[in-house]
PDB file of C-alpha atoms in Angstrom:
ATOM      1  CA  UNK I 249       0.000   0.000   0.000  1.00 84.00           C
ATOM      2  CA  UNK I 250       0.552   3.475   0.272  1.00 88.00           C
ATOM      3  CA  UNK I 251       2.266   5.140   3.178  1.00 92.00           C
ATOM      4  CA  UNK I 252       3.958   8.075   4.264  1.00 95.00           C
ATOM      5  CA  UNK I 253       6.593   8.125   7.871  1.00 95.00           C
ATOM      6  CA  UNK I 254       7.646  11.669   9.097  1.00 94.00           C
ATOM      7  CA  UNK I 255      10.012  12.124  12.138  1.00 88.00           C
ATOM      8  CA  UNK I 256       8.284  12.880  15.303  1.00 86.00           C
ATOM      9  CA  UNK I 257       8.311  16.411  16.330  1.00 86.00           C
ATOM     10  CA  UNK I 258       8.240  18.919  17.677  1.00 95.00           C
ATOM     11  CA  UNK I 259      11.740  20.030  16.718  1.00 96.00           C
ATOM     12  CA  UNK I 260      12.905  22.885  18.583  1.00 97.00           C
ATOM     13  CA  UNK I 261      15.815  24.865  16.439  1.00 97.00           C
ATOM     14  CA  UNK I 262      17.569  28.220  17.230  1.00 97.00           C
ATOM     15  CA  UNK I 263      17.442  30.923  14.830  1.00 97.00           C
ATOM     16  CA  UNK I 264      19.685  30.505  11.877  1.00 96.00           C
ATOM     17  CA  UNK I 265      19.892  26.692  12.638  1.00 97.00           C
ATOM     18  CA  UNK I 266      19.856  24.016   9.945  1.00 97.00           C
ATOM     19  CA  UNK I 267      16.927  22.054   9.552  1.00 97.00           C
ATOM     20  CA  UNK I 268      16.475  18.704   8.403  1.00 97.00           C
ATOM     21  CA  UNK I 269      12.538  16.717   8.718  1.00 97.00           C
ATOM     22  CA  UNK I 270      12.918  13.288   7.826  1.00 97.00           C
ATOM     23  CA  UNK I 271      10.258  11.919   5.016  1.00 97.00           C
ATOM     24  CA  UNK I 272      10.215   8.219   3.807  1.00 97.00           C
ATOM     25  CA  UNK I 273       7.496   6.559   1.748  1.00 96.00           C
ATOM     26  CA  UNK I 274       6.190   3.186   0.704  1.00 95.00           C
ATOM     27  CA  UNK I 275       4.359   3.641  -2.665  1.00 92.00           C
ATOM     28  CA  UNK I 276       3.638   1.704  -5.609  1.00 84.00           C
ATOM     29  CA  UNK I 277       5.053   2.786  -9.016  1.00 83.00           C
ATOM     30  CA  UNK I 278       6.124   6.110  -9.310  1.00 87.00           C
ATOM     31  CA  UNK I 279       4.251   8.767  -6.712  1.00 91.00           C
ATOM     32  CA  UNK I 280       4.277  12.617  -7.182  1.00 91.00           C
ATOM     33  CA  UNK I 281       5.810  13.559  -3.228  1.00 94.00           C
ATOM     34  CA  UNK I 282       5.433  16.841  -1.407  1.00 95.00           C
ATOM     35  CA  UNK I 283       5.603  18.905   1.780  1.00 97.00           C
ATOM     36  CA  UNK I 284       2.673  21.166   2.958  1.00 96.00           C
ATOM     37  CA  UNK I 285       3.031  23.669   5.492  1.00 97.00           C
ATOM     38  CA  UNK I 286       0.546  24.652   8.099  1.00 95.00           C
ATOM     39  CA  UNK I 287       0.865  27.797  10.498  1.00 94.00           C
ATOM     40  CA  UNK I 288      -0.726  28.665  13.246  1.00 90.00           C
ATOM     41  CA  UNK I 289      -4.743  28.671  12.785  1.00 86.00           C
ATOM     42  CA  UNK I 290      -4.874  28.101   8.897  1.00 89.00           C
ATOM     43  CA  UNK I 291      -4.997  25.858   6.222  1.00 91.00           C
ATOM     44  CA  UNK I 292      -2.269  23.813   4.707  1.00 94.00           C
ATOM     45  CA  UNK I 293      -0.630  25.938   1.775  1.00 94.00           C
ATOM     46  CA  UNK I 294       2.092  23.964  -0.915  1.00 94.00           C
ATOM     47  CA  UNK I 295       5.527  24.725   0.458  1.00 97.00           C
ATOM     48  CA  UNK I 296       7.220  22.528  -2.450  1.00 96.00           C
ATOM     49  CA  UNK I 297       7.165  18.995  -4.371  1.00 94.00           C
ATOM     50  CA  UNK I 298       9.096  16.776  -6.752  1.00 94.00           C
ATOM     51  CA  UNK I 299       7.110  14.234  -9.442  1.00 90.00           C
ATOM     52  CA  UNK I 300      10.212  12.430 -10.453  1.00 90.00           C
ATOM     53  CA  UNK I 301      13.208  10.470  -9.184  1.00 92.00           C
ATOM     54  CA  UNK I 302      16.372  12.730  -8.207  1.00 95.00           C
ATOM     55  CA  UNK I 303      14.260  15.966  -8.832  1.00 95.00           C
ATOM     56  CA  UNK I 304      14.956  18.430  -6.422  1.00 97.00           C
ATOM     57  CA  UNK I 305      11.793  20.990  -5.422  1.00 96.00           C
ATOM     58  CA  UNK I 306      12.722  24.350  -3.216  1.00 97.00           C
ATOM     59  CA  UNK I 307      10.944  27.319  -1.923  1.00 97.00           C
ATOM     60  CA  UNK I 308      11.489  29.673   0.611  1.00 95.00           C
ATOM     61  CA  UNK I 309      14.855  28.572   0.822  1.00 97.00           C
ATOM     62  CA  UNK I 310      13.389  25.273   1.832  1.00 98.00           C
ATOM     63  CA  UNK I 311      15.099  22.282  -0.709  1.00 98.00           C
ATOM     64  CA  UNK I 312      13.852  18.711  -0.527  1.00 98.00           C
ATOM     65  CA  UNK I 313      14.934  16.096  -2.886  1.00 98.00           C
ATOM     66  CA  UNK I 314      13.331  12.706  -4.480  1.00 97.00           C
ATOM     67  CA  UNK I 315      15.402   9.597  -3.507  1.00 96.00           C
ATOM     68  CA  UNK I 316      14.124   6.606  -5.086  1.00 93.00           C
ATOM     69  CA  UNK I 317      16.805   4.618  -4.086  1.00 94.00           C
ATOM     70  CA  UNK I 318      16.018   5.524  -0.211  1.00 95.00           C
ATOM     71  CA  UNK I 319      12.038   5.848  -0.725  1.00 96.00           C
ATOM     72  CA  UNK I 320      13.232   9.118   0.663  1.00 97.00           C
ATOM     73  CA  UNK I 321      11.972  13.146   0.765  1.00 98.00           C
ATOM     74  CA  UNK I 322      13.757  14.841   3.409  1.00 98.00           C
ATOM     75  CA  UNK I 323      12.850  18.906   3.962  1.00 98.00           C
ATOM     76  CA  UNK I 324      16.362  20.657   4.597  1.00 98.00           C
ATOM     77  CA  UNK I 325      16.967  24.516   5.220  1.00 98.00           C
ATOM     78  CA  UNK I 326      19.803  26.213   5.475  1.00 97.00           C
ATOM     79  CA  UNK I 327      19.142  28.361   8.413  1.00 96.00           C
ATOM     80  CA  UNK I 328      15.456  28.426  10.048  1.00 97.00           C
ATOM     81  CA  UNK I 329      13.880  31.512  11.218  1.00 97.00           C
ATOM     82  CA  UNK I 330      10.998  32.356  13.868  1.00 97.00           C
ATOM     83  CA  UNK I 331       8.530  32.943  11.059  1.00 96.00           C
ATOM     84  CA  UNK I 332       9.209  29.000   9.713  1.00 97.00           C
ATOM     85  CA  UNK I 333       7.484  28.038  12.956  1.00 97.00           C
ATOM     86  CA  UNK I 334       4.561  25.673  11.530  1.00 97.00           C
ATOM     87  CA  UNK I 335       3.876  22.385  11.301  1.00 96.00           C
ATOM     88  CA  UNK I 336       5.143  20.218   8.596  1.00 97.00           C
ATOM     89  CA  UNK I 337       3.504  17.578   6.028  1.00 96.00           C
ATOM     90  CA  UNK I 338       5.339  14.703   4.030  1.00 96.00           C
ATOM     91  CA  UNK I 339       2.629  13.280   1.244  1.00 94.00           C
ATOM     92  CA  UNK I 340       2.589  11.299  -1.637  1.00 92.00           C
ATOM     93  CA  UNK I 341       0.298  11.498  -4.496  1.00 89.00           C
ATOM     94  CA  UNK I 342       0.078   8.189  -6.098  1.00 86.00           C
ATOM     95  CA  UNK I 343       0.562   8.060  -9.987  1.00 80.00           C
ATOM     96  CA  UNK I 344      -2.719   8.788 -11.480  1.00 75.00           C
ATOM     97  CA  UNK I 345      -4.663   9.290  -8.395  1.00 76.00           C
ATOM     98  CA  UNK I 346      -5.410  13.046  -7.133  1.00 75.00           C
ATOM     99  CA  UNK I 347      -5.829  11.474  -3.570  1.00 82.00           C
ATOM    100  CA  UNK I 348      -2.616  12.996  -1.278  1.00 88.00           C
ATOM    101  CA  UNK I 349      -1.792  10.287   1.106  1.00 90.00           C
ATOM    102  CA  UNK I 350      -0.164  12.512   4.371  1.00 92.00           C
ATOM    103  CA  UNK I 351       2.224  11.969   6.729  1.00 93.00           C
ATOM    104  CA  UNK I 352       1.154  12.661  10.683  1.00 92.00           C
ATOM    105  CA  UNK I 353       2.810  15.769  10.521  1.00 94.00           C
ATOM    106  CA  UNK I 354       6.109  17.492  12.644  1.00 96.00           C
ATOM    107  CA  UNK I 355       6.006  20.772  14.155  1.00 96.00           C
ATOM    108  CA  UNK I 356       8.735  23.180  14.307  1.00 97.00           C
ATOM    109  CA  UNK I 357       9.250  25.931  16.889  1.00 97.00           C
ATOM    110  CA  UNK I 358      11.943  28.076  16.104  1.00 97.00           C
ATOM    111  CA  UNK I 359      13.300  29.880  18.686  1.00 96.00           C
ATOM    112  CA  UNK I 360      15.082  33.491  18.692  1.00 94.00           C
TER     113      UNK I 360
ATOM    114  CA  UNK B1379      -8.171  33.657  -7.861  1.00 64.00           C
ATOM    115  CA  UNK B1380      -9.826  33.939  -4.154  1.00 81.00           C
ATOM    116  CA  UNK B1381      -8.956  30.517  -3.255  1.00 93.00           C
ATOM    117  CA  UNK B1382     -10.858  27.782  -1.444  1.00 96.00           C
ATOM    118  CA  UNK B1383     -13.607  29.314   0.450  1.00 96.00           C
ATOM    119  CA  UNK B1384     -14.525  27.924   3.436  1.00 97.00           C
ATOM    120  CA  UNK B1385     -18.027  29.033   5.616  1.00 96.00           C
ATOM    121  CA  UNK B1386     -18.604  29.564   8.512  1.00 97.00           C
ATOM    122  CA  UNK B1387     -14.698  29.505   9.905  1.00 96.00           C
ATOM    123  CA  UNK B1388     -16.171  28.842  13.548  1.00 96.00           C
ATOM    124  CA  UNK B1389     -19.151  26.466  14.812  1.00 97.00           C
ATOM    125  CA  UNK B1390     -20.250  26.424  18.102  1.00 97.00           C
ATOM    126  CA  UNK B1391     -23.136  23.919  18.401  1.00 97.00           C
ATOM    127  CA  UNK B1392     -24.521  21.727  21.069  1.00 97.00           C
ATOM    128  CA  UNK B1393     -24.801  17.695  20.990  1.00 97.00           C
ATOM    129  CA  UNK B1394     -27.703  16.509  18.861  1.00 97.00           C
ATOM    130  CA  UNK B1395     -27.678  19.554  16.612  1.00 97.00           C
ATOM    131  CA  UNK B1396     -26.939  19.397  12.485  1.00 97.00           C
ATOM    132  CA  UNK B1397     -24.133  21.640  11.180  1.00 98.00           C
ATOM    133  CA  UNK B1398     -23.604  22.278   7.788  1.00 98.00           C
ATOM    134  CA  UNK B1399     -20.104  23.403   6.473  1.00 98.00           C
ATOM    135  CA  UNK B1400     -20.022  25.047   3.060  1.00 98.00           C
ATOM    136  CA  UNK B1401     -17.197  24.818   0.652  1.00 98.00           C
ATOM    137  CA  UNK B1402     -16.104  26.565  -2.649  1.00 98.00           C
ATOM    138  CA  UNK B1403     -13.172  25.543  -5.117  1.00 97.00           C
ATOM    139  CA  UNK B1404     -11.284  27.331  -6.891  1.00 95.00           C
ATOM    140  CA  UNK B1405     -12.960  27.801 -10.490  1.00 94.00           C
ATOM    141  CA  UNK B1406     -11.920  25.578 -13.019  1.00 91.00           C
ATOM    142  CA  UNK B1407     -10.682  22.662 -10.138  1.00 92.00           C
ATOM    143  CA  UNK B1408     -12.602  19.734 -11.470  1.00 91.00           C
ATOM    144  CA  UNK B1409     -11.696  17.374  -8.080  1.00 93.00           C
ATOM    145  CA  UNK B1410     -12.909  18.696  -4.342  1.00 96.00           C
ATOM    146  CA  UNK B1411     -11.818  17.077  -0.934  1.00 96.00           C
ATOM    147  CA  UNK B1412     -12.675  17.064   2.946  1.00 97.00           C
ATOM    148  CA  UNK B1413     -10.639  16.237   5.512  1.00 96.00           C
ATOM    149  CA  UNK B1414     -10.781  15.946   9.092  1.00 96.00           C
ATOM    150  CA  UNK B1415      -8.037  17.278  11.476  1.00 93.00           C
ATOM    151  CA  UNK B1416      -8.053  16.319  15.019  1.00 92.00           C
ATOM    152  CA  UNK B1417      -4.676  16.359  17.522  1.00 87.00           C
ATOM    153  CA  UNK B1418      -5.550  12.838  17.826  1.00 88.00           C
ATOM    154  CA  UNK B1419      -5.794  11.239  14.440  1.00 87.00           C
ATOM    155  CA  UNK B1420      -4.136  13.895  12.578  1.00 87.00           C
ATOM    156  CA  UNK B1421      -5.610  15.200   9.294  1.00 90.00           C
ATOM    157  CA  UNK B1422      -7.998  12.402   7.477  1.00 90.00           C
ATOM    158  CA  UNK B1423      -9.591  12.160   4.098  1.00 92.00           C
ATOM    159  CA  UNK B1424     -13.036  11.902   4.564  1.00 95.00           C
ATOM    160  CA  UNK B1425     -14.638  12.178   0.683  1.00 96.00           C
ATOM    161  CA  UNK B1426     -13.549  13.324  -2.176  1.00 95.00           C
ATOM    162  CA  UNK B1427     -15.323  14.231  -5.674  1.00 95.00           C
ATOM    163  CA  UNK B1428     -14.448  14.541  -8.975  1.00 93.00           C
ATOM    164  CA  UNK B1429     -16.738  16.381 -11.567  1.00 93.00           C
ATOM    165  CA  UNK B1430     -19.618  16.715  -8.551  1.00 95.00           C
ATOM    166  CA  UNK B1431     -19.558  12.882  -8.140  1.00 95.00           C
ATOM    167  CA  UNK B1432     -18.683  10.881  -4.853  1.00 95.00           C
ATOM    168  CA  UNK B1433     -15.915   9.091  -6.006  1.00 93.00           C
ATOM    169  CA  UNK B1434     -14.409   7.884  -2.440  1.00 91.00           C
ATOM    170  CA  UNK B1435     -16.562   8.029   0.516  1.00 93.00           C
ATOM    171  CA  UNK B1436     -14.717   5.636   2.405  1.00 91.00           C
ATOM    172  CA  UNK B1437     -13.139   8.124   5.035  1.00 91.00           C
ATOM    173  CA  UNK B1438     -16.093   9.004   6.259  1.00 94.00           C
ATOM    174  CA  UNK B1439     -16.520   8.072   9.704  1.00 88.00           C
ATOM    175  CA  UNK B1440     -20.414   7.424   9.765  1.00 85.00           C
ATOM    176  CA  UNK B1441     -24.090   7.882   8.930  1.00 90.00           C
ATOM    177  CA  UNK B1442     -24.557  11.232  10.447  1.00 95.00           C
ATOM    178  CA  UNK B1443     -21.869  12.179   7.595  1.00 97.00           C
ATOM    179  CA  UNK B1444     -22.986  13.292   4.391  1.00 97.00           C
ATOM    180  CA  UNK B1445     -21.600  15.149   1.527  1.00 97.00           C
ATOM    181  CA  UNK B1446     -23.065  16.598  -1.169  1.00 97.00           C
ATOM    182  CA  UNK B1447     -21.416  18.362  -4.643  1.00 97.00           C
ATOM    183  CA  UNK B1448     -24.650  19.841  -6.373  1.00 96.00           C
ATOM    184  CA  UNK B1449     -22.686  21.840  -8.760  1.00 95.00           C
ATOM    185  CA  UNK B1450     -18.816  22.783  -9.898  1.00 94.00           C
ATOM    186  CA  UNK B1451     -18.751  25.915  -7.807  1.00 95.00           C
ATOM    187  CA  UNK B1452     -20.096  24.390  -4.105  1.00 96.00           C
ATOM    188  CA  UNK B1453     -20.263  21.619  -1.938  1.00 98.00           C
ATOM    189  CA  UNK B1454     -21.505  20.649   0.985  1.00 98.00           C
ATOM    190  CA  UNK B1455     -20.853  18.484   4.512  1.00 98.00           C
ATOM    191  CA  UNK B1456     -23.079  17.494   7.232  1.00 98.00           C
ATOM    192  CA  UNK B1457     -23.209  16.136  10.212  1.00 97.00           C
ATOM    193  CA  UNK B1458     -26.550  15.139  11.679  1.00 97.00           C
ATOM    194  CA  UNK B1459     -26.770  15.145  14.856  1.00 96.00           C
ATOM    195  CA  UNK B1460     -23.601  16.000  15.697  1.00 96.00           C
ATOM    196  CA  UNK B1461     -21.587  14.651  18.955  1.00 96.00           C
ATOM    197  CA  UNK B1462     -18.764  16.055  21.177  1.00 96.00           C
ATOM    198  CA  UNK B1463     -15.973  13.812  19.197  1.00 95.00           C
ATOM    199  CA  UNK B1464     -17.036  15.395  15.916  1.00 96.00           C
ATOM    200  CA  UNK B1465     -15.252  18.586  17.373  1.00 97.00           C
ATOM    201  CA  UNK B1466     -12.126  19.431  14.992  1.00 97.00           C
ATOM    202  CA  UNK B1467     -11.115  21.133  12.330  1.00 96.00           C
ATOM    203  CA  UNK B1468     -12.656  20.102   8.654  1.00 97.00           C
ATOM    204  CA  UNK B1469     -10.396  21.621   5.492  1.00 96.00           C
ATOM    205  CA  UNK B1470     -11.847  21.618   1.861  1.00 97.00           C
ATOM    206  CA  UNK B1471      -9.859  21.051  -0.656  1.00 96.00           C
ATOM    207  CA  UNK B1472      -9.272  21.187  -4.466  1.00 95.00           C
ATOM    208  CA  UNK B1473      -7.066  20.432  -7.444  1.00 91.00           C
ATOM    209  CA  UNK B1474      -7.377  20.078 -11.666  1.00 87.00           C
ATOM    210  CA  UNK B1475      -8.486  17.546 -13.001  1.00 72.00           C
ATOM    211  CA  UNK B1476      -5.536  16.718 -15.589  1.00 67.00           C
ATOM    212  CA  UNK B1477      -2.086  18.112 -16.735  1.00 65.00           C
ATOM    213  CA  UNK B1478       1.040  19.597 -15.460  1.00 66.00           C
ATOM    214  CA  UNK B1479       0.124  19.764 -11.697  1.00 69.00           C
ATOM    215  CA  UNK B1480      -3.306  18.489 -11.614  1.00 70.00           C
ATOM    216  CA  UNK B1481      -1.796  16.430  -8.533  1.00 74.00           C
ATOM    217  CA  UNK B1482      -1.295  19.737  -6.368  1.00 85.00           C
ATOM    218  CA  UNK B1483      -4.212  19.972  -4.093  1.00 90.00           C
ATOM    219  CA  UNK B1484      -5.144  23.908  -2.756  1.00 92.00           C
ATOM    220  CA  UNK B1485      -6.401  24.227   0.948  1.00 94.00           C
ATOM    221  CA  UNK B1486      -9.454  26.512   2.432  1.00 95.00           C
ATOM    222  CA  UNK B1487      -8.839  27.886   5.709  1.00 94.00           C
ATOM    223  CA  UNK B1488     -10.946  25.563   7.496  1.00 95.00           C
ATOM    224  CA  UNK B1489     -14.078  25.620   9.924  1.00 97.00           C
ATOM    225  CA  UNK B1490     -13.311  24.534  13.109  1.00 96.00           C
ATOM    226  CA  UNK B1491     -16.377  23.178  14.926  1.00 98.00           C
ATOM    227  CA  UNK B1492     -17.017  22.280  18.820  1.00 97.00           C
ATOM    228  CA  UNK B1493     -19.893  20.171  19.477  1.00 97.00           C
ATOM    229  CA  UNK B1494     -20.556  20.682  23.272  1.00 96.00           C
TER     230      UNK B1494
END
């Protein structure tokens, strides 16, 4: 089946720390893969994504990249500021589905 | 584009009572989705449509659920009568229906209910 893993949070940084949130997946054929981000009190929003193997999708200065070889999708960024404080989402959309299939989720408090 | 529009973006309602959340994609997204998102169980799918039909209802937790889609522009959950453990946050959803990021699903701000 289907299934995303996230690292449990919350991960508490210092400002300008580096940030890594571990993503694997278990997926058959070839998924699309993504992180959402969700701050305080609203909806999820798009941070980035990646549909094939060894693409790399960034935003924000936030860079994850698609590891087939590792079923892997880890979120890095350079160095983390107060306003990245949010929780995180890991998904997968299988290929040819439009169903996202999440990941529980990791918060992030970043501290000044 | 306005986005996902999501009404009312607080419930307060007492045990027994129906509540009605409205939803409306953004124009032109041919699939809509509603999930559930509690501390507990995290964010679930509960249905999702494509063209205004059901086309996975299987998320949805029981009978007192109920979605409808009567058009492309607006949709619909219920919950009838509602309990204390229906109390979280339900997100709408949508995406395109084909091509280059048809995959990408857009989020409304949510309503978050509390059934007391």
């Amino acid at each position: 089946g289907n299934s995303v893993t996230q690292m449990e949070g919350p991960v508490t940084l210092s400002e300008e720390a580096f940030l890594t949130i571990n993503c694997t997946y278990t997926a058959t054929g070839y998924p699309s893969l993504f992180w959402y981000v969700q701050y305080p009190g609203e909806g999820l929003q798009l941070l980035l994504k990646a549909t094939k193997a060894d693409d790399k999708g960034s935003n924000k200065g936030f860079e994850a990249t698609y590891r087939k070889e590792t079923t892997s999708f880890h979120l890095e960024k350079g160095s983390v500021q107060v306003s990245d404080s949010a929780v995180y989402f890991c998904a997968l959309s299988p290929r040819g589905y439009n169903k996202l299939i999440f990941g529980a989720g990791t918060r992030l408090a970043v501290h000044p | 584009d306005a986005g996902v529009i999501q009404s009312p973006r607080h419930e307060v309602t007492e045990m027994g009572q129906e509540v009605t959340l409205r939803c409306k994609p953004i124009s032109g997204h041919d699939y809509l989705f509603w999930y559930r998102q509690t501390m507990m169980r995290g964010l679930e799918l509960l249905i999702y449509f494509n063209n205004n039909v059901p086309i996975d209802d299987s998320g949805m937790p029981e009978d007192r659920f109920s979605a409808k889609m009567p058009n492309a522009s607006f949709s619909t959950l219920k919950i009838q009568p509602s309990e204390p453990r229906d109390s979280a946050v339900y997100f709408c959803a949508s995406s395109l229906g084909a091509g280059e990021g048809a995959d990408t699903q857009y989020f409304g701000p949510g309503t978050r209910l509390t059934v007391l």
